[in-house]
Coordinates of C-alpha atoms in Angstrom, one line a residue:
M872 CA 0.0 0.0 0.0
L873 CA 1.4 3.4 -1.0
P874 CA 1.1 6.0 1.9
T875 CA -0.2 9.5 1.6
I876 CA 0.6 12.7 3.4
S877 CA -2.4 12.2 5.6
S878 CA -0.9 8.9 6.8
L879 CA 2.2 10.5 8.3
T880 CA 2.1 9.8 12.0
P881 CA 3.9 11.8 14.8
L882 CA 6.2 8.8 15.4
N883 CA 7.1 8.7 11.7
F884 CA 8.0 12.4 11.8
L885 CA 9.9 11.9 15.1
W886 CA 12.0 9.2 13.5
L887 CA 12.7 11.3 10.4
A888 CA 13.4 14.4 12.3
V889 CA 15.9 12.7 14.6
F890 CA 17.8 11.4 11.6
S891 CA 17.8 14.9 10.2
L892 CA 19.7 16.0 13.3
L893 CA 22.1 13.1 13.1
A894 CA 22.9 13.3 9.4
F895 CA 26.3 14.5 8.1
S896 CA 26.6 17.9 6.5
V897 CA 28.0 16.3 3.3
Q898 CA 25.6 16.9 0.4
A899 CA 23.7 13.7 -0.3
Q900 CA 23.5 12.3 -3.7
K901 CA 19.8 12.2 -4.7
D902 CA 19.7 10.5 -8.0
N903 CA 16.8 11.4 -10.3
S904 CA 15.0 13.2 -7.5
P905 CA 15.9 16.9 -7.3
K906 CA 12.5 17.9 -6.1
C907 CA 12.4 15.4 -3.2
S908 CA 13.4 16.3 0.4
C909 CA 12.4 12.9 1.9
Y910 CA 11.2 9.5 0.7
V911 CA 8.4 7.1 1.7
T912 CA 8.1 3.4 1.1
A913 CA 5.1 1.2 0.5
G914 CA 4.2 -1.4 3.1
D915 CA 2.0 -2.2 6.1
V916 CA 3.9 0.6 8.0
A917 CA 5.1 3.6 6.0
A918 CA 8.8 4.3 6.5
Y919 CA 10.4 7.6 5.8
F920 CA 14.0 8.3 4.8
L921 CA 16.2 11.3 4.0
Y922 CA 18.4 10.0 1.2
H923 CA 17.9 8.2 -2.1
R924 CA 20.4 6.5 -4.4
F925 CA 19.9 4.6 -7.6
H926 CA 22.6 2.5 -9.2
D927 CA 21.7 1.6 -12.7
F928 CA 23.8 -1.0 -14.6
R929 CA 21.5 -1.3 -17.7
S930 CA 23.2 1.1 -20.0
I931 CA 26.9 1.1 -19.3
A932 CA 29.0 2.5 -22.1
S933 CA 31.3 0.0 -23.8
D934 CA 35.0 0.2 -23.8
P935 CA 36.6 0.9 -27.2
D936 CA 37.8 -2.7 -27.4
D937 CA 35.1 -4.4 -25.4
D938 CA 31.3 -4.3 -26.1
F939 CA 30.6 -6.7 -23.1
H940 CA 29.4 -9.6 -25.2
I941 CA 32.3 -11.8 -24.0
S942 CA 32.8 -12.6 -20.3
P943 CA 36.3 -12.4 -18.8
A944 CA 38.1 -15.7 -18.6
N945 CA 37.5 -17.8 -15.5
I946 CA 40.3 -17.6 -12.9
T947 CA 42.8 -20.5 -13.1
N948 CA 44.8 -22.3 -10.4
T949 CA 47.8 -20.0 -10.9
E950 CA 45.7 -16.9 -10.3
D951 CA 45.3 -17.3 -6.6
S952 CA 46.5 -13.9 -5.4
G953 CA 43.4 -11.8 -6.1
T954 CA 45.4 -9.1 -7.8
E955 CA 43.9 -9.3 -11.2
P956 CA 43.0 -5.9 -12.8
V957 CA 39.4 -4.6 -13.2
T958 CA 37.7 -5.8 -16.3
S959 CA 36.7 -2.5 -17.8
S960 CA 37.3 1.2 -17.5
F961 CA 33.8 1.6 -15.8
F962 CA 35.1 0.0 -12.7
S963 CA 37.9 2.5 -12.3
S964 CA 35.7 5.5 -13.1
E965 CA 34.5 7.8 -10.3
T966 CA 30.9 6.9 -11.3
F967 CA 31.6 3.5 -9.8
T968 CA 34.4 4.0 -7.3
N969 CA 32.6 6.8 -5.5
D970 CA 30.0 4.3 -4.4
W971 CA 31.5 0.7 -4.6
D972 CA 34.7 -1.0 -3.6
I973 CA 35.7 -4.3 -5.3
Q974 CA 37.1 -6.7 -2.7
T975 CA 40.3 -8.7 -2.9
W976 CA 40.5 -10.4 0.5
T977 CA 41.0 -14.1 1.0
Q978 CA 39.6 -16.6 3.5
N979 CA 41.7 -19.6 4.5
A980 CA 40.2 -23.1 4.5
T981 CA 39.0 -24.6 7.8
A982 CA 37.5 -27.9 8.9
S983 CA 34.0 -26.7 8.3
E984 CA 34.8 -24.5 5.3
P985 CA 37.3 -26.7 3.5
V986 CA 38.0 -24.6 0.4
L987 CA 40.2 -21.5 0.3
M988 CA 38.3 -18.4 -1.0
V989 CA 40.0 -15.7 -3.1
N990 CA 38.2 -12.6 -4.2
S991 CA 39.2 -11.3 -7.6
A992 CA 38.2 -8.2 -9.6
Q993 CA 38.2 -10.4 -12.7
N994 CA 35.0 -11.9 -11.4
V995 CA 33.2 -8.5 -11.5
Y996 CA 32.2 -7.4 -14.9
I997 CA 29.6 -5.9 -17.2
A998 CA 27.7 -8.3 -19.5
R999 CA 25.3 -7.5 -22.4
D1000 CA 22.0 -9.1 -23.1
N1001 CA 22.1 -10.2 -26.7
A1002 CA 18.4 -10.0 -27.1
T1003 CA 17.9 -6.5 -25.7
S1004 CA 21.4 -5.0 -25.9
A1005 CA 20.9 -3.9 -22.3
T1006 CA 23.9 -4.3 -19.9
Y1007 CA 24.0 -5.7 -16.4
L1008 CA 26.5 -6.1 -13.6
T1009 CA 27.8 -9.6 -13.0
L1010 CA 29.4 -11.1 -9.8
R1011 CA 30.9 -14.5 -10.5
T1012 CA 32.3 -17.4 -8.6
S1013 CA 34.1 -20.4 -10.1
R1014 CA 36.0 -23.4 -8.9
P1015 CA 39.6 -24.1 -10.0
S1016 CA 40.9 -27.3 -8.4
T1017 CA 42.8 -25.7 -5.5
F1018 CA 40.5 -22.9 -4.4
Q1019 CA 37.1 -21.0 -4.9
S1020 CA 37.4 -17.8 -6.9
V1021 CA 34.7 -15.4 -5.6
S1022 CA 33.5 -11.8 -5.9
E1023 CA 32.2 -9.1 -3.6
L1024 CA 31.2 -5.4 -3.9
D1025 CA 31.0 -3.3 -0.7
S1026 CA 29.4 0.1 -0.6
V1027 CA 31.9 2.9 0.1
Q1028 CA 29.4 4.4 2.5
T1029 CA 29.5 2.5 5.8
N1030 CA 27.1 4.6 7.9
F1031 CA 23.7 3.5 6.6
F1032 CA 21.4 3.5 9.6
Y1033 CA 18.1 2.0 8.5
T1034 CA 17.4 1.5 4.8
S1035 CA 15.0 0.1 2.3
V1036 CA 16.9 -1.4 -0.6
R1037 CA 15.6 -3.1 -3.8
I1038 CA 17.7 -5.1 -6.2
R1039 CA 16.7 -6.5 -9.6
A1040 CA 18.7 -9.6 -10.0
R1041 CA 18.9 -13.2 -11.1
I1042 CA 21.1 -16.1 -10.0
T1043 CA 22.4 -18.8 -12.4
G1044 CA 25.0 -21.6 -12.4
V1045 CA 25.9 -24.8 -10.7
E1046 CA 25.4 -25.9 -7.1
G1047 CA 27.9 -24.9 -4.5
A1048 CA 27.5 -21.1 -4.6
V1049 CA 25.8 -18.4 -2.4
A1050 CA 24.5 -15.1 -3.7
G1051 CA 24.4 -12.5 -0.9
L1052 CA 22.6 -9.1 -0.7
F1053 CA 22.9 -7.7 2.8
T1054 CA 23.7 -4.9 5.2
Y1055 CA 26.7 -5.5 7.4
A1056 CA 28.3 -3.9 10.5
D1057 CA 29.7 -7.0 12.2
D1058 CA 28.7 -10.6 12.7
D1059 CA 26.0 -9.6 15.2
N1060 CA 24.6 -6.8 13.1
E1061 CA 23.7 -8.1 9.7
S1062 CA 20.6 -8.6 7.6
D1063 CA 20.8 -11.0 4.7
I1064 CA 19.1 -12.0 1.5
E1065 CA 20.9 -15.3 0.6
I1066 CA 20.2 -17.5 -2.4
L1067 CA 22.0 -20.9 -2.4
T1068 CA 22.4 -22.6 -5.8
Q1069 CA 21.9 -26.0 -4.1
D1070 CA 18.4 -24.9 -2.9
P1071 CA 15.3 -25.2 -5.0
L1072 CA 15.3 -22.4 -7.7
S1073 CA 12.2 -20.8 -6.1
D1074 CA 13.7 -20.4 -2.6
L1075 CA 15.8 -17.9 -0.7
R1076 CA 16.9 -17.5 2.9
A1077 CA 16.1 -14.4 5.0
T1078 CA 18.4 -14.0 8.0
N1079 CA 19.2 -11.6 10.8
Q1080 CA 22.4 -12.4 12.5
P1081 CA 23.7 -13.9 14.8
G1082 CA 22.4 -17.2 13.5
V1083 CA 24.0 -19.3 16.2
D1084 CA 24.3 -18.8 20.0
K1085 CA 27.6 -18.7 22.0
N1086 CA 27.5 -22.5 22.2
G1087 CA 27.3 -22.9 18.4
N1088 CA 23.6 -23.9 18.4
E1089 CA 21.4 -22.7 15.7
I1090 CA 18.9 -19.9 16.7
P1091 CA 15.6 -20.9 15.1
S1092 CA 14.2 -17.3 14.8
A1093 CA 17.3 -16.0 13.0
S1094 CA 16.7 -17.5 9.5
T1095 CA 13.6 -18.2 7.5
D1096 CA 13.3 -20.0 4.1
A1097 CA 11.0 -18.1 1.7
A1098 CA 9.5 -19.2 -1.6
L1099 CA 9.2 -16.9 -4.6
P1100 CA 5.7 -15.3 -4.3
G1101 CA 3.5 -13.5 -6.7
S1102 CA 2.8 -14.3 -10.3
N1103 CA 6.0 -16.4 -10.8
H1104 CA 5.3 -18.5 -7.7
R1105 CA 6.7 -22.0 -8.3
N1106 CA 6.3 -21.5 -12.1
G1107 CA 9.4 -19.4 -12.4
S1108 CA 12.7 -19.4 -10.6
L1109 CA 15.4 -17.2 -9.1
A1110 CA 17.3 -17.8 -12.3
E1111 CA 14.9 -15.3 -13.9
W1112 CA 14.9 -11.6 -13.2
N1113 CA 13.2 -10.8 -9.9
D1114 CA 12.9 -7.9 -7.6
Y1115 CA 14.4 -8.4 -4.1
R1116 CA 13.7 -5.9 -1.3
L1117 CA 15.1 -5.7 2.2
D1118 CA 13.7 -3.2 4.8
W1119 CA 15.9 -2.6 7.9
L1120 CA 13.7 -0.5 10.2
P1121 CA 13.9 0.3 13.9
E1122 CA 11.1 -2.0 14.8
K1123 CA 11.5 -4.8 12.3
S1124 CA 13.3 -6.3 9.3
E1125 CA 11.1 -7.3 6.3
W1126 CA 11.9 -9.1 3.1
F1127 CA 9.9 -8.8 -0.1
L1128 CA 10.0 -10.7 -3.4
N1129 CA 8.5 -9.1 -6.5
G1130 CA 6.7 -6.6 -4.3
V1131 CA 5.1 -9.2 -2.0
S1132 CA 6.1 -9.3 1.7
A1133 CA 7.6 -12.8 2.3
V1134 CA 9.2 -12.6 5.8
N1135 CA 9.0 -10.3 8.9
K1136 CA 11.4 -10.5 11.9
T1137 CA 11.9 -8.7 15.1
Y1138 CA 14.8 -10.9 16.1
G1139 CA 18.3 -9.5 15.5
I1140 CA 17.4 -6.1 14.1
P1141 CA 20.8 -4.5 13.4
R1142 CA 21.6 -1.6 15.8
K1143 CA 24.9 -0.3 14.3
P1144 CA 25.7 1.8 11.2
S1145 CA 26.3 -0.5 8.3
K1146 CA 27.5 -0.9 4.7
F1147 CA 25.6 -2.7 1.9
V1148 CA 27.2 -5.7 0.3
M1149 CA 26.6 -7.9 -2.8
N1150 CA 28.7 -11.0 -3.2
M1151 CA 28.9 -14.4 -4.9
W1152 CA 30.9 -17.1 -3.1
G1153 CA 31.3 -20.6 -1.9
D1154 CA 33.6 -22.3 0.6
G1155 CA 33.0 -26.0 0.0
G1156 CA 31.2 -26.3 3.3
E1157 CA 27.9 -28.1 4.1
W1158 CA 26.0 -24.8 4.1
S1159 CA 27.1 -23.4 0.8
G1160 CA 27.7 -26.7 -0.8
N1161 CA 30.9 -27.9 -2.6
M1162 CA 31.1 -26.7 -6.2
T1163 CA 32.3 -29.2 -8.8
I1164 CA 35.8 -28.4 -10.1
G1165 CA 35.3 -26.3 -13.2
G1166 CA 31.9 -25.1 -12.1
V1167 CA 30.7 -21.5 -12.4
A1168 CA 27.8 -19.5 -10.9
M1169 CA 26.7 -15.8 -11.3
L1170 CA 24.8 -13.1 -9.5
E1171 CA 23.6 -10.7 -12.2
V1172 CA 22.2 -7.3 -11.3
Q1173 CA 20.3 -4.7 -13.4
W1174 CA 19.9 -2.1 -10.7
V1175 CA 20.0 -1.2 -7.0
D1176 CA 17.5 1.3 -5.7
M1177 CA 17.7 2.4 -2.1
V1178 CA 16.5 5.0 0.4
F1179 CA 18.2 5.3 3.7
N1180 CA 19.1 7.3 6.8
I1181 CA 22.7 7.7 8.1
S1182 CA 24.4 8.0 11.4
G1183 CA 26.8 10.7 12.4
V1184 CA 27.1 14.0 14.3
G1185 CA 26.4 17.2 12.5
K1186 CA 23.6 19.1 10.9
R1187 CA 21.9 19.0 7.6
K1188 CA 21.5 22.3 5.7
S1189 CA 17.8 21.7 5.8
M1190 CA 15.8 19.7 8.3
G1191 CA 12.7 20.0 6.2
C1192 CA 10.6 17.3 4.7
E1193 CA 8.5 19.7 2.6
T1194 CA 8.3 17.4 -0.4
V1195 CA 7.7 13.7 0.2
C1196 CA 8.3 11.3 -2.7
N1197 CA 7.4 7.6 -3.4
I1198 CA 9.9 5.2 -4.7
D1199 CA 7.4 2.3 -5.1
G1200 CA 4.8 2.1 -7.8
V1201 CA 6.5 4.8 -9.8
K1202 CA 6.4 5.1 -13.6
N1203 CA 10.1 4.5 -14.0
V1204 CA 12.1 2.6 -11.4
G1205 CA 14.7 4.8 -9.8
Y1206 CA 12.8 8.0 -10.4
P1207 CA 10.9 9.0 -7.3
E1208 CA 7.5 10.7 -7.7
V1209 CA 6.1 13.5 -5.5
V1210 CA 3.3 12.4 -3.1
G1211 CA 2.7 15.9 -1.8
T1212 CA 4.0 18.5 0.6
T1213 CA 3.8 18.9 4.4
M1214 CA 5.2 21.0 7.2
S1215 CA 8.8 20.9 8.1
S1216 CA 10.1 18.0 10.2
A1217 CA 11.4 20.5 12.7
A1218 CA 7.9 21.6 13.4
R1219 CA 6.7 18.0 13.6
L1220 CA 9.6 17.2 15.9
Q1221 CA 8.3 19.8 18.4
D1222 CA 4.8 18.3 18.1
C1223 CA 6.1 14.8 18.6
A1224 CA 8.2 15.7 21.6
S1225 CA 5.1 16.7 23.4
I1226 CA 3.4 13.4 22.6
F1227 CA 6.1 10.8 22.9
G1228 CA 8.9 10.6 25.5
W1229 CA 12.3 10.4 23.7
V1230 CA 15.9 10.8 24.4
L1231 CA 18.5 11.7 21.8
V1232 CA 22.2 11.3 22.7
V1233 CA 24.0 12.7 19.6
G1234 CA 27.5 11.7 20.7
T1235 CA 26.7 8.0 20.8
T1236 CA 23.9 8.0 18.3
L1237 CA 21.5 6.5 20.9
L1238 CA 17.8 6.7 20.2
L1239 CA 15.3 5.7 22.8
W1240 CA 11.5 5.9 22.6
Y1241 CA 9.0 5.1 25.3

């Protein structure tokens, strides 16, 4: 359900105004939405955010010697250092590097994760759809005989503090890989969308960490398996293009598939500023599965559309929320549409303070409502 201005509650405005106070003074990038001063999402409970960012990989310009029709060669046994160069000039441009960081770390093998993992920039590339000529981002994992070659993109920004993020993606390839789309601060503050290629093609896993207790026992409320809902339910698969959505809110985490709510959780809601991560990996363990030598799997992404608030100490140039915009149900994805106008959040903050008890400790970014 798309909210309207009349649906704005005092608590909604309190939350928004508090984050206005906490936001950095750095000018936020507001892609395709110059008229918007804040953003609202569709759902059972309307959520409000100060920032919007749209990452569109559908029309990336070709390199002079590469039109993206041919994928980079798979990593071989001798390429185990993770030092391979980026696959096109796009990945060294400010358009990309201002927002994303290609990872090159390694993870040693253990008894439960028996295959060495090595991240490589050669596994991150732009591909082109031969039928439509549109481009898309690809994160690849493959299995040489001595290790698993994997890929990961981390957001440069690491202070997201509540977000609603949508990703149009598909996952293809052999068993033994995991596609991850998640927010991450540490192992106890993480919200995951995970698709395992060894699972049925209509399933994904929605998880708030930690997934195990201090004794190593699984916490049942941490992870939930979800099936692809909507018109493609059981007739399609995650190997087709689908829209994934993760809402990290103060009172709950919620996962959506193709616009339909699939999972709600109040367990393990992250409480620390976080980054956003996309990766494709495998470690040979029981959970991810053990990929056959020579196997390949891909996470392919058309776009990432997100609204968010941030943590930090400082002031925004404007605390106002005079122009509220939708990001859901819009004519063109990534282009928010104006819902209407309202009074400033500063005025609403004064109203809210008289209705709700609240404490704001700016130095530690502590928010308490009662």
